[in-house]
Amino acid sequence: MTEATTDGLTVEQANAMRGELAERIGIELTEVSTERVAGRMPVVGNRQPFDLLHGGATAALAETLGSFHAQVAAGQTGTAVGIELSCSHHRAARDGYVYGVSTPLQVGRTVASFEIVVSNEDRQRVCTARLTCIIRQTVKPT
């Protein structure tokens, strides 16, 4: 995909910045904008011993999408740091992919909160997560 992000990056460039854990567990960003950040993750390779998607992997997907969304909100002069993640797991996933979409609940000058909905291939909700981040300006805007 070559869709541009709000910072002028392509989705490929955003994926290159997604981090080691996201890369290791197969998270792929598919859309990045101020309105939403979306991605997917394979279930196989991220299952717990009972062949179900591991809740921690789902939380990692949610935090990756929400954190990237917070960084987009912080812009080039700021940095975002997660301070709280809450996940409610609704149903199991056994194979295929799960898809996550982060949408802003509130984006302020110093705090931003996002809802991340993770669904299976049948569009059934697997998990609902909420991530809160602090936004710090690292460079004074000119």
PDB file of C-alpha atoms in Angstrom:
ATOM      1  CA  MET A   1       0.000   0.000   0.000  1.00  0.00           C
ATOM      2  CA  THR A   2       1.226   3.468  -0.763  1.00  0.00           C
ATOM      3  CA  GLU A   3      -1.375   5.567   1.011  1.00  0.00           C
ATOM      4  CA  ALA A   4       0.165   8.690   2.530  1.00  0.00           C
ATOM      5  CA  THR A   5      -0.028   9.309   6.248  1.00  0.00           C
ATOM      6  CA  THR A   6      -0.637  12.721   7.803  1.00  0.00           C
ATOM      7  CA  ASP A   7       3.116  13.186   8.220  1.00  0.00           C
ATOM      8  CA  GLY A   8       3.663  12.593   4.505  1.00  0.00           C
ATOM      9  CA  LEU A   9       4.882   9.017   5.108  1.00  0.00           C
ATOM     10  CA  THR A  10       3.696   6.027   3.148  1.00  0.00           C
ATOM     11  CA  VAL A  11       2.256   3.002   4.942  1.00  0.00           C
ATOM     12  CA  GLU A  12       5.462   1.145   4.005  1.00  0.00           C
ATOM     13  CA  GLN A  13       7.526   3.801   5.788  1.00  0.00           C
ATOM     14  CA  ALA A  14       5.222   3.636   8.810  1.00  0.00           C
ATOM     15  CA  ASN A  15       5.653  -0.163   8.918  1.00  0.00           C
ATOM     16  CA  ALA A  16       9.417   0.304   8.963  1.00  0.00           C
ATOM     17  CA  MET A  17       8.956   2.330  12.182  1.00  0.00           C
ATOM     18  CA  ARG A  18       6.519  -0.062  13.929  1.00  0.00           C
ATOM     19  CA  GLY A  19       9.055  -1.537  16.356  1.00  0.00           C
ATOM     20  CA  GLU A  20      10.712  -4.876  17.077  1.00  0.00           C
ATOM     21  CA  LEU A  21       7.842  -6.565  18.918  1.00  0.00           C
ATOM     22  CA  ALA A  22       5.312  -5.617  16.243  1.00  0.00           C
ATOM     23  CA  GLU A  23       7.622  -6.959  13.577  1.00  0.00           C
ATOM     24  CA  ARG A  24       8.317 -10.163  15.520  1.00  0.00           C
ATOM     25  CA  ILE A  25       4.622 -11.022  16.001  1.00  0.00           C
ATOM     26  CA  GLY A  26       3.667 -10.032  12.455  1.00  0.00           C
ATOM     27  CA  ILE A  27       1.745  -6.790  12.987  1.00  0.00           C
ATOM     28  CA  GLU A  28       1.304  -4.909   9.729  1.00  0.00           C
ATOM     29  CA  LEU A  29      -0.035  -1.354   9.562  1.00  0.00           C
ATOM     30  CA  THR A  30      -2.534  -0.919   6.727  1.00  0.00           C
ATOM     31  CA  GLU A  31      -3.788   2.646   7.253  1.00  0.00           C
ATOM     32  CA  VAL A  32      -2.405   5.647   9.111  1.00  0.00           C
ATOM     33  CA  SER A  33      -4.187   8.994   9.446  1.00  0.00           C
ATOM     34  CA  THR A  34      -5.314  11.380  12.162  1.00  0.00           C
ATOM     35  CA  GLU A  35      -8.798   9.806  11.981  1.00  0.00           C
ATOM     36  CA  ARG A  36      -7.753   6.148  12.270  1.00  0.00           C
ATOM     37  CA  VAL A  37      -4.857   3.753  12.364  1.00  0.00           C
ATOM     38  CA  ALA A  38      -5.531   0.211  11.184  1.00  0.00           C
ATOM     39  CA  GLY A  39      -3.521  -2.983  10.997  1.00  0.00           C
ATOM     40  CA  ARG A  40      -3.612  -6.743  11.122  1.00  0.00           C
ATOM     41  CA  MET A  41      -1.826  -9.591  12.867  1.00  0.00           C
ATOM     42  CA  PRO A  42      -1.716 -13.341  12.136  1.00  0.00           C
ATOM     43  CA  VAL A  43      -3.231 -15.610  14.753  1.00  0.00           C
ATOM     44  CA  VAL A  44      -0.868 -18.497  13.973  1.00  0.00           C
ATOM     45  CA  GLY A  45       2.387 -17.833  15.787  1.00  0.00           C
ATOM     46  CA  ASN A  46       0.572 -15.760  18.438  1.00  0.00           C
ATOM     47  CA  ARG A  47      -1.450 -18.504  20.145  1.00  0.00           C
ATOM     48  CA  GLN A  48      -1.343 -19.689  23.732  1.00  0.00           C
ATOM     49  CA  PRO A  49      -0.989 -23.421  24.589  1.00  0.00           C
ATOM     50  CA  PHE A  50      -4.703 -24.116  23.968  1.00  0.00           C
ATOM     51  CA  ASP A  51      -4.528 -22.995  20.302  1.00  0.00           C
ATOM     52  CA  LEU A  52      -6.327 -19.701  20.956  1.00  0.00           C
ATOM     53  CA  LEU A  53      -5.009 -16.238  20.168  1.00  0.00           C
ATOM     54  CA  HIS A  54      -2.982 -15.081  23.170  1.00  0.00           C
ATOM     55  CA  GLY A  55      -4.554 -12.120  24.952  1.00  0.00           C
ATOM     56  CA  GLY A  56      -1.124 -10.560  25.321  1.00  0.00           C
ATOM     57  CA  ALA A  57      -0.636 -10.643  21.554  1.00  0.00           C
ATOM     58  CA  THR A  58      -4.015  -8.969  21.117  1.00  0.00           C
ATOM     59  CA  ALA A  59      -2.973  -6.331  23.662  1.00  0.00           C
ATOM     60  CA  ALA A  60       0.291  -5.816  21.752  1.00  0.00           C
ATOM     61  CA  LEU A  61      -1.689  -5.234  18.541  1.00  0.00           C
ATOM     62  CA  ALA A  62      -3.955  -2.750  20.319  1.00  0.00           C
ATOM     63  CA  GLU A  63      -1.068  -0.888  21.920  1.00  0.00           C
ATOM     64  CA  THR A  64       0.900  -0.771  18.668  1.00  0.00           C
ATOM     65  CA  LEU A  65      -2.028   0.759  16.769  1.00  0.00           C
ATOM     66  CA  GLY A  66      -2.981   3.168  19.550  1.00  0.00           C
ATOM     67  CA  SER A  67       0.609   4.238  20.217  1.00  0.00           C
ATOM     68  CA  PHE A  68       1.230   4.903  16.562  1.00  0.00           C
ATOM     69  CA  HIS A  69      -2.029   6.887  16.488  1.00  0.00           C
ATOM     70  CA  ALA A  70      -0.873   8.937  19.488  1.00  0.00           C
ATOM     71  CA  GLN A  71       2.441   9.656  17.789  1.00  0.00           C
ATOM     72  CA  VAL A  72       0.587  10.889  14.697  1.00  0.00           C
ATOM     73  CA  ALA A  73      -1.426  13.166  16.998  1.00  0.00           C
ATOM     74  CA  ALA A  74       1.775  14.427  18.666  1.00  0.00           C
ATOM     75  CA  GLY A  75       3.177  15.454  15.294  1.00  0.00           C
ATOM     76  CA  GLN A  76       6.782  15.990  14.363  1.00  0.00           C
ATOM     77  CA  THR A  77       7.463  18.236  17.373  1.00  0.00           C
ATOM     78  CA  GLY A  78       6.155  15.831  19.996  1.00  0.00           C
ATOM     79  CA  THR A  79       6.427  12.351  21.369  1.00  0.00           C
ATOM     80  CA  ALA A  80       3.731  10.101  22.806  1.00  0.00           C
ATOM     81  CA  VAL A  81       4.124   7.678  25.709  1.00  0.00           C
ATOM     82  CA  GLY A  82       1.466   5.173  26.755  1.00  0.00           C
ATOM     83  CA  ILE A  83       0.373   5.316  30.382  1.00  0.00           C
ATOM     84  CA  GLU A  84      -2.623   2.966  30.485  1.00  0.00           C
ATOM     85  CA  LEU A  85      -3.921   0.051  28.410  1.00  0.00           C
ATOM     86  CA  SER A  86      -7.200  -1.727  29.151  1.00  0.00           C
ATOM     87  CA  CYS A  87      -8.394  -4.739  27.153  1.00  0.00           C
ATOM     88  CA  SER A  88     -11.675  -6.642  27.255  1.00  0.00           C
ATOM     89  CA  HIS A  89     -11.512  -9.939  25.387  1.00  0.00           C
ATOM     90  CA  HIS A  90     -14.872 -10.968  23.914  1.00  0.00           C
ATOM     91  CA  ARG A  91     -14.248 -14.112  21.873  1.00  0.00           C
ATOM     92  CA  ALA A  92     -11.484 -16.471  20.828  1.00  0.00           C
ATOM     93  CA  ALA A  93      -9.649 -16.561  17.513  1.00  0.00           C
ATOM     94  CA  ARG A  94      -7.942 -19.740  16.322  1.00  0.00           C
ATOM     95  CA  ASP A  95      -6.546 -18.970  12.869  1.00  0.00           C
ATOM     96  CA  GLY A  96      -6.396 -16.438  10.064  1.00  0.00           C
ATOM     97  CA  TYR A  97      -5.849 -12.789  10.918  1.00  0.00           C
ATOM     98  CA  VAL A  98      -7.255 -10.354  13.424  1.00  0.00           C
ATOM     99  CA  TYR A  99      -7.749  -6.753  12.354  1.00  0.00           C
ATOM    100  CA  GLY A 100      -7.475  -3.708  14.576  1.00  0.00           C
ATOM    101  CA  VAL A 101      -8.739  -0.164  14.134  1.00  0.00           C
ATOM    102  CA  SER A 102      -7.756   2.697  16.432  1.00  0.00           C
ATOM    103  CA  THR A 103     -10.027   5.727  16.626  1.00  0.00           C
ATOM    104  CA  PRO A 104      -9.533   8.770  18.845  1.00  0.00           C
ATOM    105  CA  LEU A 105     -11.738   9.177  21.895  1.00  0.00           C
ATOM    106  CA  GLN A 106     -10.080  12.448  22.932  1.00  0.00           C
ATOM    107  CA  VAL A 107      -6.947  14.151  21.674  1.00  0.00           C
ATOM    108  CA  GLY A 108      -5.799  17.091  23.720  1.00  0.00           C
ATOM    109  CA  ARG A 109      -2.602  19.051  24.021  1.00  0.00           C
ATOM    110  CA  THR A 110      -1.054  16.709  26.614  1.00  0.00           C
ATOM    111  CA  VAL A 111      -3.292  13.616  26.866  1.00  0.00           C
ATOM    112  CA  ALA A 112      -4.819  11.460  24.159  1.00  0.00           C
ATOM    113  CA  SER A 113      -7.100   8.401  24.459  1.00  0.00           C
ATOM    114  CA  PHE A 114      -7.951   5.905  21.756  1.00  0.00           C
ATOM    115  CA  GLU A 115     -10.376   3.017  21.357  1.00  0.00           C
ATOM    116  CA  ILE A 116      -8.957   0.043  19.511  1.00  0.00           C
ATOM    117  CA  VAL A 117     -11.396  -2.571  18.211  1.00  0.00           C
ATOM    118  CA  VAL A 118      -9.912  -5.933  17.217  1.00  0.00           C
ATOM    119  CA  SER A 119     -12.069  -8.156  14.999  1.00  0.00           C
ATOM    120  CA  ASN A 120     -11.719 -11.541  13.340  1.00  0.00           C
ATOM    121  CA  GLU A 121     -12.050 -12.260   9.628  1.00  0.00           C
ATOM    122  CA  ASP A 122     -15.845 -12.539  10.033  1.00  0.00           C
ATOM    123  CA  ARG A 123     -15.887  -8.976  11.450  1.00  0.00           C
ATOM    124  CA  GLN A 124     -16.816 -10.285  14.899  1.00  0.00           C
ATOM    125  CA  ARG A 125     -15.340  -8.278  17.761  1.00  0.00           C
ATOM    126  CA  VAL A 126     -12.537 -10.180  19.495  1.00  0.00           C
ATOM    127  CA  CYS A 127     -11.333  -7.421  21.819  1.00  0.00           C
ATOM    128  CA  THR A 128     -12.064  -3.834  22.772  1.00  0.00           C
ATOM    129  CA  ALA A 129      -9.114  -1.878  24.120  1.00  0.00           C
ATOM    130  CA  ARG A 130      -8.539   1.657  25.363  1.00  0.00           C
ATOM    131  CA  LEU A 131      -5.114   3.284  25.373  1.00  0.00           C
ATOM    132  CA  THR A 132      -4.247   6.562  27.086  1.00  0.00           C
ATOM    133  CA  CYS A 133      -1.029   8.372  26.200  1.00  0.00           C
ATOM    134  CA  ILE A 134       0.769  11.476  27.394  1.00  0.00           C
ATOM    135  CA  ILE A 135       1.899  13.818  24.637  1.00  0.00           C
ATOM    136  CA  ARG A 136       5.061  15.793  25.275  1.00  0.00           C
ATOM    137  CA  GLN A 137       6.371  18.511  23.009  1.00  0.00           C
ATOM    138  CA  THR A 138      10.057  17.796  22.457  1.00  0.00           C
ATOM    139  CA  VAL A 139      10.644  20.765  20.181  1.00  0.00           C
ATOM    140  CA  LYS A 140       8.912  24.117  20.413  1.00  0.00           C
ATOM    141  CA  PRO A 141       6.796  24.635  17.266  1.00  0.00           C
ATOM    142  CA  THR A 142       8.041  27.539  15.128  1.00  0.00           C
TER     143      THR A 142
END
